[in-house]
Amino acid sequence: MTTASTSQAATTRGAHNDQANNTRHSMSAGRWMRELGWRYVVGILVTIYCLIPLLYVLSVSLSPGATLTGANKLFQHFSLENFQALGQTTYWQWIKNSLIVSSITAIGTVLMGAAAAYAFSRFRFRGRRGTLTFLLLVQMFPQMLAFVALFLLLLALQDVFPVLGLDSRLALICVYLGGALGSNTFLLYGFFNTVPRELDEAAEIDGASHAQTFWTIIMPLVIPILAVVGLLSFIASFSDFVIARVVLQSESNFTLAVGMYNWAADERVAPWGLFAAGAVVAAIPVIVLFQYLQKYIVSGLTAGAVKG
């Protein structure tokens, strides 16, 4: 009798323990879903939302004679005909122009911004605070607001310096560089302030000039923010349309954005398959550059925000 009672009590305790474990598991699962799980759900939905247009464009680029307005099934056809047809157009000249303009603009933006940020961070001179405020105000206005003035300025320069007039890639680069100083200087300025001034003082004691200190000591320490500025400048100039359309006039000098816009200008006869293939190829330089600079991006964007 005693053995039976003990066995029954043990069974009852086991049942209660199982019920308690199930309750705790249910509570922990519900808590995980409320605190963390919903983020995964949102992330998955956003990823799907972003991938569908990209997959659709890739599908159109692989389908000969496809359109962007029909109910096309994804990857119903697989052909490289559209990519091969790019060689029969001036597409590769456009992408060459874009790479030249964007690369020079990115390099020039990094050098100009770094020099200006170093001066504001390390030197104390009259008008320093006023100049910083002026740069802050200038960056509030988009560069495209001045495209009428830029057009008239380049039209006047064309008679004196044709290389800096309309339909010149060099003129377009100068326009981009002129509008890139404000915001990039502030971004670099915050990062330069995180570099200890003791390094400058030690270099000065060793007899280094300001130029030597800048190039051999400061610049290697701020590579992350230089990579970020260069990447943002490259992407902005590579994808710009408004200013490039105002400056460039001939088809051989078009950048990629301007040239591909002409393909899609008339949606009734636009070669959408060719356009999609061009868009896929155009994404490759940006993706490669982003992957190469990825290790610098997070630290470059966050480190400059802790000091002003």
mmCIF file of C-alpha atoms in Angstrom:
data_model
loop_
_atom_site.group_PDB
_atom_site.id
_atom_site.type_symbol
_atom_site.label_atom_id
_atom_site.label_comp_id
_atom_site.label_asym_id
_atom_site.label_seq_id
_atom_site.Cartn_x
_atom_site.Cartn_y
_atom_site.Cartn_z
ATOM 1 C CA MET A 1 0.000 0.000 0.000
ATOM 2 C CA THR A 2 2.807 2.303 0.859
ATOM 3 C CA THR A 3 4.604 1.443 -2.374
ATOM 4 C CA ALA A 4 1.506 2.204 -4.444
ATOM 5 C CA SER A 5 1.031 5.564 -2.743
ATOM 6 C CA THR A 6 4.664 6.486 -3.319
ATOM 7 C CA SER A 7 4.433 5.520 -6.982
ATOM 8 C CA GLN A 8 1.257 7.569 -7.427
ATOM 9 C CA ALA A 9 2.847 10.586 -5.736
ATOM 10 C CA ALA A 10 5.900 10.333 -7.973
ATOM 11 C CA THR A 11 3.687 10.161 -11.070
ATOM 12 C CA THR A 12 1.739 13.200 -9.898
ATOM 13 C CA ARG A 13 4.939 15.159 -9.261
ATOM 14 C CA GLY A 14 6.250 14.187 -12.700
ATOM 15 C CA ALA A 15 3.043 15.383 -14.319
ATOM 16 C CA HIS A 16 3.248 18.684 -12.460
ATOM 17 C CA ASN A 17 6.899 19.097 -13.465
ATOM 18 C CA ASP A 18 6.097 18.429 -17.124
ATOM 19 C CA GLN A 19 3.254 20.927 -16.983
ATOM 20 C CA ALA A 20 5.525 23.512 -15.334
ATOM 21 C CA ASN A 21 8.252 22.940 -17.953
ATOM 22 C CA ASN A 22 5.737 23.316 -20.773
ATOM 23 C CA THR A 23 4.427 26.512 -19.181
ATOM 24 C CA ARG A 24 7.951 27.948 -18.808
ATOM 25 C CA HIS A 25 8.783 26.948 -22.380
ATOM 26 C CA SER A 26 5.618 28.595 -23.637
ATOM 27 C CA MET A 27 6.365 31.747 -21.625
ATOM 28 C CA SER A 28 9.981 31.879 -22.814
ATOM 29 C CA ALA A 29 8.921 31.393 -26.459
ATOM 30 C CA GLY A 30 6.311 34.127 -26.124
ATOM 31 C CA ARG A 31 8.805 36.456 -24.467
ATOM 32 C CA TRP A 32 11.406 35.750 -27.172
ATOM 33 C CA MET A 33 8.844 36.531 -29.848
ATOM 34 C CA ARG A 34 7.831 39.807 -28.177
ATOM 35 C CA GLU A 35 11.365 41.009 -27.513
ATOM 36 C CA LEU A 36 13.399 39.612 -30.398
ATOM 37 C CA GLY A 37 11.427 37.372 -32.721
ATOM 38 C CA TRP A 38 9.375 40.130 -34.345
ATOM 39 C CA ARG A 39 12.599 41.721 -35.539
ATOM 40 C CA TYR A 40 13.431 38.626 -37.551
ATOM 41 C CA VAL A 41 9.945 38.641 -39.037
ATOM 42 C CA VAL A 42 10.259 42.298 -40.037
ATOM 43 C CA GLY A 43 13.753 41.670 -41.398
ATOM 44 C CA ILE A 44 12.563 38.776 -43.538
ATOM 45 C CA LEU A 45 9.628 40.788 -44.904
ATOM 46 C CA VAL A 46 11.836 43.774 -45.736
ATOM 47 C CA THR A 47 14.370 41.488 -47.425
ATOM 48 C CA ILE A 48 11.649 39.920 -49.575
ATOM 49 C CA TYR A 49 10.285 43.387 -50.402
ATOM 50 C CA CYS A 50 13.739 44.521 -51.560
ATOM 51 C CA LEU A 51 14.625 41.350 -53.454
ATOM 52 C CA ILE A 52 11.490 41.087 -55.603
ATOM 53 C CA PRO A 53 12.278 44.140 -57.823
ATOM 54 C CA LEU A 54 15.901 43.042 -58.176
ATOM 55 C CA LEU A 55 14.893 39.532 -59.173
ATOM 56 C CA TYR A 56 12.368 40.944 -61.633
ATOM 57 C CA VAL A 57 14.982 43.149 -63.318
ATOM 58 C CA LEU A 58 17.412 40.224 -63.487
ATOM 59 C CA SER A 59 14.683 38.053 -64.989
ATOM 60 C CA VAL A 60 13.882 40.679 -67.633
ATOM 61 C CA SER A 61 17.577 41.024 -68.518
ATOM 62 C CA LEU A 62 17.754 37.269 -69.216
ATOM 63 C CA SER A 63 14.580 37.201 -71.309
ATOM 64 C CA PRO A 64 14.853 38.329 -74.952
ATOM 65 C CA GLY A 65 12.023 40.601 -76.026
ATOM 66 C CA ALA A 66 10.743 40.983 -72.461
ATOM 67 C CA THR A 67 8.941 44.046 -71.159
ATOM 68 C CA LEU A 68 8.625 45.619 -67.735
ATOM 69 C CA THR A 69 4.872 46.118 -68.019
ATOM 70 C CA GLY A 70 3.655 42.600 -68.775
ATOM 71 C CA ALA A 71 2.826 39.745 -66.425
ATOM 72 C CA ASN A 72 6.118 37.998 -67.066
ATOM 73 C CA LYS A 73 7.000 34.930 -65.062
ATOM 74 C CA LEU A 74 10.312 35.128 -63.264
ATOM 75 C CA PHE A 75 13.151 33.360 -65.082
ATOM 76 C CA GLN A 76 10.822 31.778 -67.630
ATOM 77 C CA HIS A 77 13.580 32.214 -70.228
ATOM 78 C CA PHE A 78 17.353 32.230 -69.889
ATOM 79 C CA SER A 79 19.358 33.968 -72.591
ATOM 80 C CA LEU A 80 22.379 36.281 -72.703
ATOM 81 C CA GLU A 81 21.086 37.974 -75.831
ATOM 82 C CA ASN A 82 20.448 41.303 -74.082
ATOM 83 C CA PHE A 83 23.934 41.361 -72.578
ATOM 84 C CA GLN A 84 25.483 40.592 -75.952
ATOM 85 C CA ALA A 85 23.438 43.371 -77.537
ATOM 86 C CA LEU A 86 25.047 45.911 -75.212
ATOM 87 C CA GLY A 87 28.206 45.632 -77.303
ATOM 88 C CA GLN A 88 26.325 46.964 -80.328
ATOM 89 C CA THR A 89 25.490 50.215 -78.544
ATOM 90 C CA THR A 90 27.513 52.973 -76.884
ATOM 91 C CA TYR A 91 26.788 51.461 -73.470
ATOM 92 C CA TRP A 92 30.402 50.553 -72.722
ATOM 93 C CA GLN A 93 31.491 54.081 -73.582
ATOM 94 C CA TRP A 94 28.923 55.401 -71.128
ATOM 95 C CA ILE A 95 30.070 53.108 -68.344
ATOM 96 C CA LYS A 96 33.676 54.063 -69.077
ATOM 97 C CA ASN A 97 32.760 57.747 -68.784
ATOM 98 C CA SER A 98 30.922 57.087 -65.525
ATOM 99 C CA LEU A 99 33.839 55.177 -64.024
ATOM 100 C CA ILE A 100 36.310 57.910 -64.991
ATOM 101 C CA VAL A 101 34.139 60.730 -63.643
ATOM 102 C CA SER A 102 33.151 58.883 -60.463
ATOM 103 C CA SER A 103 36.666 57.662 -59.645
ATOM 104 C CA ILE A 104 38.291 61.074 -60.076
ATOM 105 C CA THR A 105 35.461 62.720 -58.151
ATOM 106 C CA ALA A 106 35.797 60.245 -55.268
ATOM 107 C CA ILE A 107 39.573 60.698 -55.049
ATOM 108 C CA GLY A 108 39.325 64.486 -55.292
ATOM 109 C CA THR A 109 36.552 64.600 -52.693
ATOM 110 C CA VAL A 110 38.601 62.552 -50.229
ATOM 111 C CA LEU A 111 41.723 64.695 -50.669
ATOM 112 C CA MET A 112 39.880 68.034 -50.494
ATOM 113 C CA GLY A 113 37.724 67.002 -47.555
ATOM 114 C CA ALA A 114 40.655 65.544 -45.613
ATOM 115 C CA ALA A 115 42.762 68.660 -46.109
ATOM 116 C CA ALA A 116 39.928 70.955 -45.021
ATOM 117 C CA ALA A 117 39.022 68.777 -42.023
ATOM 118 C CA TYR A 118 42.659 68.621 -40.904
ATOM 119 C CA ALA A 119 42.921 72.410 -41.038
ATOM 120 C CA PHE A 120 39.725 72.935 -39.040
ATOM 121 C CA SER A 121 40.626 70.236 -36.524
ATOM 122 C CA ARG A 122 44.258 71.134 -35.848
ATOM 123 C CA PHE A 123 44.630 74.858 -36.534
ATOM 124 C CA ARG A 124 43.079 77.837 -34.788
ATOM 125 C CA PHE A 125 42.619 80.856 -37.045
ATOM 126 C CA ARG A 126 40.356 83.844 -37.419
ATOM 127 C CA GLY A 127 37.065 82.995 -39.100
ATOM 128 C CA ARG A 128 37.321 79.277 -38.307
ATOM 129 C CA ARG A 129 33.958 79.014 -36.544
ATOM 130 C CA GLY A 130 32.239 81.237 -39.101
ATOM 131 C CA THR A 131 33.560 79.129 -41.964
ATOM 132 C CA LEU A 132 32.343 75.936 -40.313
ATOM 133 C CA THR A 133 28.906 77.503 -39.872
ATOM 134 C CA PHE A 134 28.908 78.607 -43.513
ATOM 135 C CA LEU A 135 29.741 75.070 -44.678
ATOM 136 C CA LEU A 136 26.924 73.749 -42.502
ATOM 137 C CA LEU A 137 24.464 76.159 -44.108
ATOM 138 C CA VAL A 138 25.661 75.464 -47.647
ATOM 139 C CA GLN A 139 25.139 71.723 -47.338
ATOM 140 C CA MET A 140 21.470 72.287 -46.481
ATOM 141 C CA PHE A 141 20.748 73.249 -50.106
ATOM 142 C CA PRO A 142 20.884 70.493 -52.760
ATOM 143 C CA GLN A 143 23.371 71.051 -55.540
ATOM 144 C CA MET A 144 20.700 70.594 -58.193
ATOM 145 C CA LEU A 145 19.104 73.890 -57.120
ATOM 146 C CA ALA A 146 21.997 75.644 -58.833
ATOM 147 C CA PHE A 147 21.876 73.800 -62.150
ATOM 148 C CA VAL A 148 20.613 76.874 -64.034
ATOM 149 C CA ALA A 149 23.511 78.944 -62.690
ATOM 150 C CA LEU A 150 25.916 76.101 -63.461
ATOM 151 C CA PHE A 151 24.638 75.912 -67.024
ATOM 152 C CA LEU A 152 25.122 79.645 -67.581
ATOM 153 C CA LEU A 153 28.569 79.574 -65.949
ATOM 154 C CA LEU A 154 29.790 76.682 -68.080
ATOM 155 C CA LEU A 155 28.276 78.286 -71.180
ATOM 156 C CA ALA A 156 30.335 81.428 -70.508
ATOM 157 C CA LEU A 157 33.501 79.436 -69.735
ATOM 158 C CA GLN A 158 33.127 77.512 -72.985
ATOM 159 C CA ASP A 159 34.209 80.546 -75.003
ATOM 160 C CA VAL A 160 37.371 81.044 -72.914
ATOM 161 C CA PHE A 161 38.280 77.538 -71.707
ATOM 162 C CA PRO A 162 36.507 74.944 -73.886
ATOM 163 C CA VAL A 163 37.793 72.136 -71.685
ATOM 164 C CA LEU A 164 35.787 73.584 -68.778
ATOM 165 C CA GLY A 165 32.670 74.364 -70.784
ATOM 166 C CA LEU A 166 29.553 72.398 -71.617
ATOM 167 C CA ASP A 167 29.869 68.813 -72.857
ATOM 168 C CA SER A 168 33.113 68.279 -70.934
ATOM 169 C CA ARG A 169 33.745 65.483 -68.469
ATOM 170 C CA LEU A 170 36.339 67.630 -66.701
ATOM 171 C CA ALA A 171 33.741 70.357 -66.183
ATOM 172 C CA LEU A 172 31.350 67.791 -64.721
ATOM 173 C CA ILE A 173 34.055 66.592 -62.314
ATOM 174 C CA CYS A 174 34.729 70.187 -61.212
ATOM 175 C CA VAL A 175 31.018 70.716 -60.573
ATOM 176 C CA TYR A 176 30.849 67.568 -58.448
ATOM 177 C CA LEU A 177 33.952 68.546 -56.476
ATOM 178 C CA GLY A 178 32.589 72.015 -55.841
ATOM 179 C CA GLY A 179 29.456 70.670 -54.222
ATOM 180 C CA ALA A 180 31.067 67.902 -52.177
ATOM 181 C CA LEU A 181 33.130 69.939 -49.720
ATOM 182 C CA GLY A 182 30.495 70.937 -47.162
ATOM 183 C CA SER A 183 28.997 67.731 -45.785
ATOM 184 C CA ASN A 184 32.164 65.679 -46.243
ATOM 185 C CA THR A 185 34.233 68.227 -44.352
ATOM 186 C CA PHE A 186 31.930 67.952 -41.338
ATOM 187 C CA LEU A 187 31.986 64.158 -41.492
ATOM 188 C CA LEU A 188 35.778 64.090 -41.658
ATOM 189 C CA TYR A 189 36.129 66.866 -39.073
ATOM 190 C CA GLY A 190 34.409 64.788 -36.394
ATOM 191 C CA PHE A 191 36.661 61.827 -37.137
ATOM 192 C CA PHE A 192 39.857 63.913 -37.154
ATOM 193 C CA ASN A 193 38.976 65.180 -33.678
ATOM 194 C CA THR A 194 39.194 61.609 -32.363
ATOM 195 C CA VAL A 195 42.890 61.403 -33.314
ATOM 196 C CA PRO A 196 44.997 62.471 -30.281
ATOM 197 C CA ARG A 197 46.793 65.770 -30.682
ATOM 198 C CA GLU A 198 49.778 64.280 -28.856
ATOM 199 C CA LEU A 199 50.687 62.528 -32.110
ATOM 200 C CA ASP A 200 51.008 65.895 -33.855
ATOM 201 C CA GLU A 201 53.080 67.284 -31.008
ATOM 202 C CA ALA A 202 55.406 64.285 -31.015
ATOM 203 C CA ALA A 203 55.880 64.601 -34.766
ATOM 204 C CA GLU A 204 56.571 68.320 -34.413
ATOM 205 C CA ILE A 205 59.229 67.620 -31.782
ATOM 206 C CA ASP A 206 60.861 65.161 -34.180
ATOM 207 C CA GLY A 207 61.021 67.929 -36.798
ATOM 208 C CA ALA A 208 58.135 66.837 -39.041
ATOM 209 C CA SER A 209 56.340 69.492 -41.033
ATOM 210 C CA HIS A 210 52.553 69.811 -41.157
ATOM 211 C CA ALA A 211 52.530 68.085 -44.546
ATOM 212 C CA GLN A 212 54.596 65.171 -43.232
ATOM 213 C CA THR A 213 52.371 64.872 -40.169
ATOM 214 C CA PHE A 214 49.269 64.923 -42.360
ATOM 215 C CA TRP A 215 50.405 62.311 -44.883
ATOM 216 C CA THR A 216 52.462 59.918 -42.751
ATOM 217 C CA ILE A 217 50.681 60.013 -39.376
ATOM 218 C CA ILE A 218 47.123 61.333 -39.622
ATOM 219 C CA MET A 219 46.007 59.894 -42.963
ATOM 220 C CA PRO A 220 46.790 56.236 -42.133
ATOM 221 C CA LEU A 221 44.775 56.590 -38.914
ATOM 222 C CA VAL A 222 41.655 57.932 -40.634
ATOM 223 C CA ILE A 223 41.438 55.393 -43.456
ATOM 224 C CA PRO A 224 37.963 54.160 -42.347
ATOM 225 C CA ILE A 225 36.306 57.558 -42.769
ATOM 226 C CA LEU A 226 38.210 58.180 -46.012
ATOM 227 C CA ALA A 227 36.800 54.915 -47.355
ATOM 228 C CA VAL A 228 33.276 55.950 -46.371
ATOM 229 C CA VAL A 229 33.570 59.382 -47.985
ATOM 230 C CA GLY A 230 35.083 57.902 -51.132
ATOM 231 C CA LEU A 231 32.334 55.279 -51.398
ATOM 232 C CA LEU A 232 29.509 57.780 -50.878
ATOM 233 C CA SER A 233 31.050 60.192 -53.380
ATOM 234 C CA PHE A 234 31.520 57.439 -55.967
ATOM 235 C CA ILE A 235 27.934 56.234 -55.654
ATOM 236 C CA ALA A 236 26.504 59.768 -55.759
ATOM 237 C CA SER A 237 28.379 60.771 -58.912
ATOM 238 C CA PHE A 238 27.916 57.356 -60.566
ATOM 239 C CA SER A 239 24.142 57.539 -60.241
ATOM 240 C CA ASP A 240 23.637 61.290 -60.734
ATOM 241 C CA PHE A 241 21.403 62.284 -63.616
ATOM 242 C CA VAL A 242 20.240 65.906 -63.262
ATOM 243 C CA ILE A 243 23.593 67.704 -63.257
ATOM 244 C CA ALA A 244 25.163 65.283 -65.725
ATOM 245 C CA ARG A 245 22.262 65.872 -68.129
ATOM 246 C CA VAL A 246 22.744 69.635 -67.893
ATOM 247 C CA VAL A 247 26.493 69.542 -68.474
ATOM 248 C CA LEU A 248 26.874 66.755 -71.045
ATOM 249 C CA GLN A 249 25.480 67.279 -74.539
ATOM 250 C CA SER A 250 26.872 64.633 -76.916
ATOM 251 C CA GLU A 251 26.095 60.939 -76.758
ATOM 252 C CA SER A 252 29.767 59.907 -76.680
ATOM 253 C CA ASN A 253 30.295 61.911 -73.467
ATOM 254 C CA PHE A 254 27.148 60.741 -71.685
ATOM 255 C CA THR A 255 27.467 59.057 -68.341
ATOM 256 C CA LEU A 256 25.574 55.851 -67.683
ATOM 257 C CA ALA A 257 22.564 57.487 -66.015
ATOM 258 C CA VAL A 258 22.061 59.949 -68.878
ATOM 259 C CA GLY A 259 22.549 57.373 -71.617
ATOM 260 C CA MET A 260 20.206 54.791 -70.117
ATOM 261 C CA TYR A 261 17.587 57.470 -69.503
ATOM 262 C CA ASN A 262 17.480 58.082 -73.242
ATOM 263 C CA TRP A 263 16.726 54.392 -73.754
ATOM 264 C CA ALA A 264 13.754 54.547 -71.413
ATOM 265 C CA ALA A 265 12.548 58.047 -72.370
ATOM 266 C CA ASP A 266 9.761 56.681 -74.585
ATOM 267 C CA GLU A 267 8.177 53.791 -72.720
ATOM 268 C CA ARG A 268 6.260 52.655 -75.812
ATOM 269 C CA VAL A 269 9.384 51.679 -77.768
ATOM 270 C CA ALA A 270 11.946 51.396 -74.986
ATOM 271 C CA PRO A 271 14.236 48.327 -75.177
ATOM 272 C CA TRP A 272 13.441 47.150 -71.651
ATOM 273 C CA GLY A 273 15.443 43.951 -71.949
ATOM 274 C CA LEU A 274 18.506 45.928 -72.976
ATOM 275 C CA PHE A 275 17.812 48.474 -70.243
ATOM 276 C CA ALA A 276 17.564 45.744 -67.591
ATOM 277 C CA ALA A 277 20.792 44.126 -68.767
ATOM 278 C CA GLY A 278 22.539 47.488 -68.569
ATOM 279 C CA ALA A 279 21.195 48.045 -65.065
ATOM 280 C CA VAL A 280 22.531 44.672 -63.923
ATOM 281 C CA VAL A 281 25.998 45.366 -65.321
ATOM 282 C CA ALA A 282 25.974 48.894 -63.865
ATOM 283 C CA ALA A 283 25.448 47.491 -60.370
ATOM 284 C CA ILE A 284 28.659 45.436 -60.490
ATOM 285 C CA PRO A 285 31.204 48.278 -59.906
ATOM 286 C CA VAL A 286 29.271 49.598 -56.909
ATOM 287 C CA ILE A 287 28.881 46.121 -55.393
ATOM 288 C CA VAL A 288 32.580 45.325 -55.867
ATOM 289 C CA LEU A 289 33.660 48.633 -54.334
ATOM 290 C CA PHE A 290 31.242 48.201 -51.430
ATOM 291 C CA GLN A 291 32.512 44.696 -50.693
ATOM 292 C CA TYR A 292 36.118 45.883 -50.833
ATOM 293 C CA LEU A 293 35.493 48.782 -48.418
ATOM 294 C CA GLN A 294 32.965 46.999 -46.213
ATOM 295 C CA LYS A 295 35.392 46.452 -43.337
ATOM 296 C CA TYR A 296 35.866 50.229 -42.996
ATOM 297 C CA ILE A 297 32.253 51.338 -43.329
ATOM 298 C CA VAL A 298 30.852 50.687 -39.847
ATOM 299 C CA SER A 299 33.810 52.144 -37.962
ATOM 300 C CA GLY A 300 34.046 55.060 -40.350
ATOM 301 C CA LEU A 301 30.399 56.056 -39.918
ATOM 302 C CA THR A 302 30.290 55.693 -36.129
ATOM 303 C CA ALA A 303 33.669 56.792 -34.787
ATOM 304 C CA GLY A 304 33.309 60.380 -35.911
ATOM 305 C CA ALA A 305 30.016 60.783 -34.083
ATOM 306 C CA VAL A 306 31.414 60.590 -30.551
ATOM 307 C CA LYS A 307 33.313 63.874 -30.725
ATOM 308 C CA GLY A 308 32.537 67.142 -32.430
#
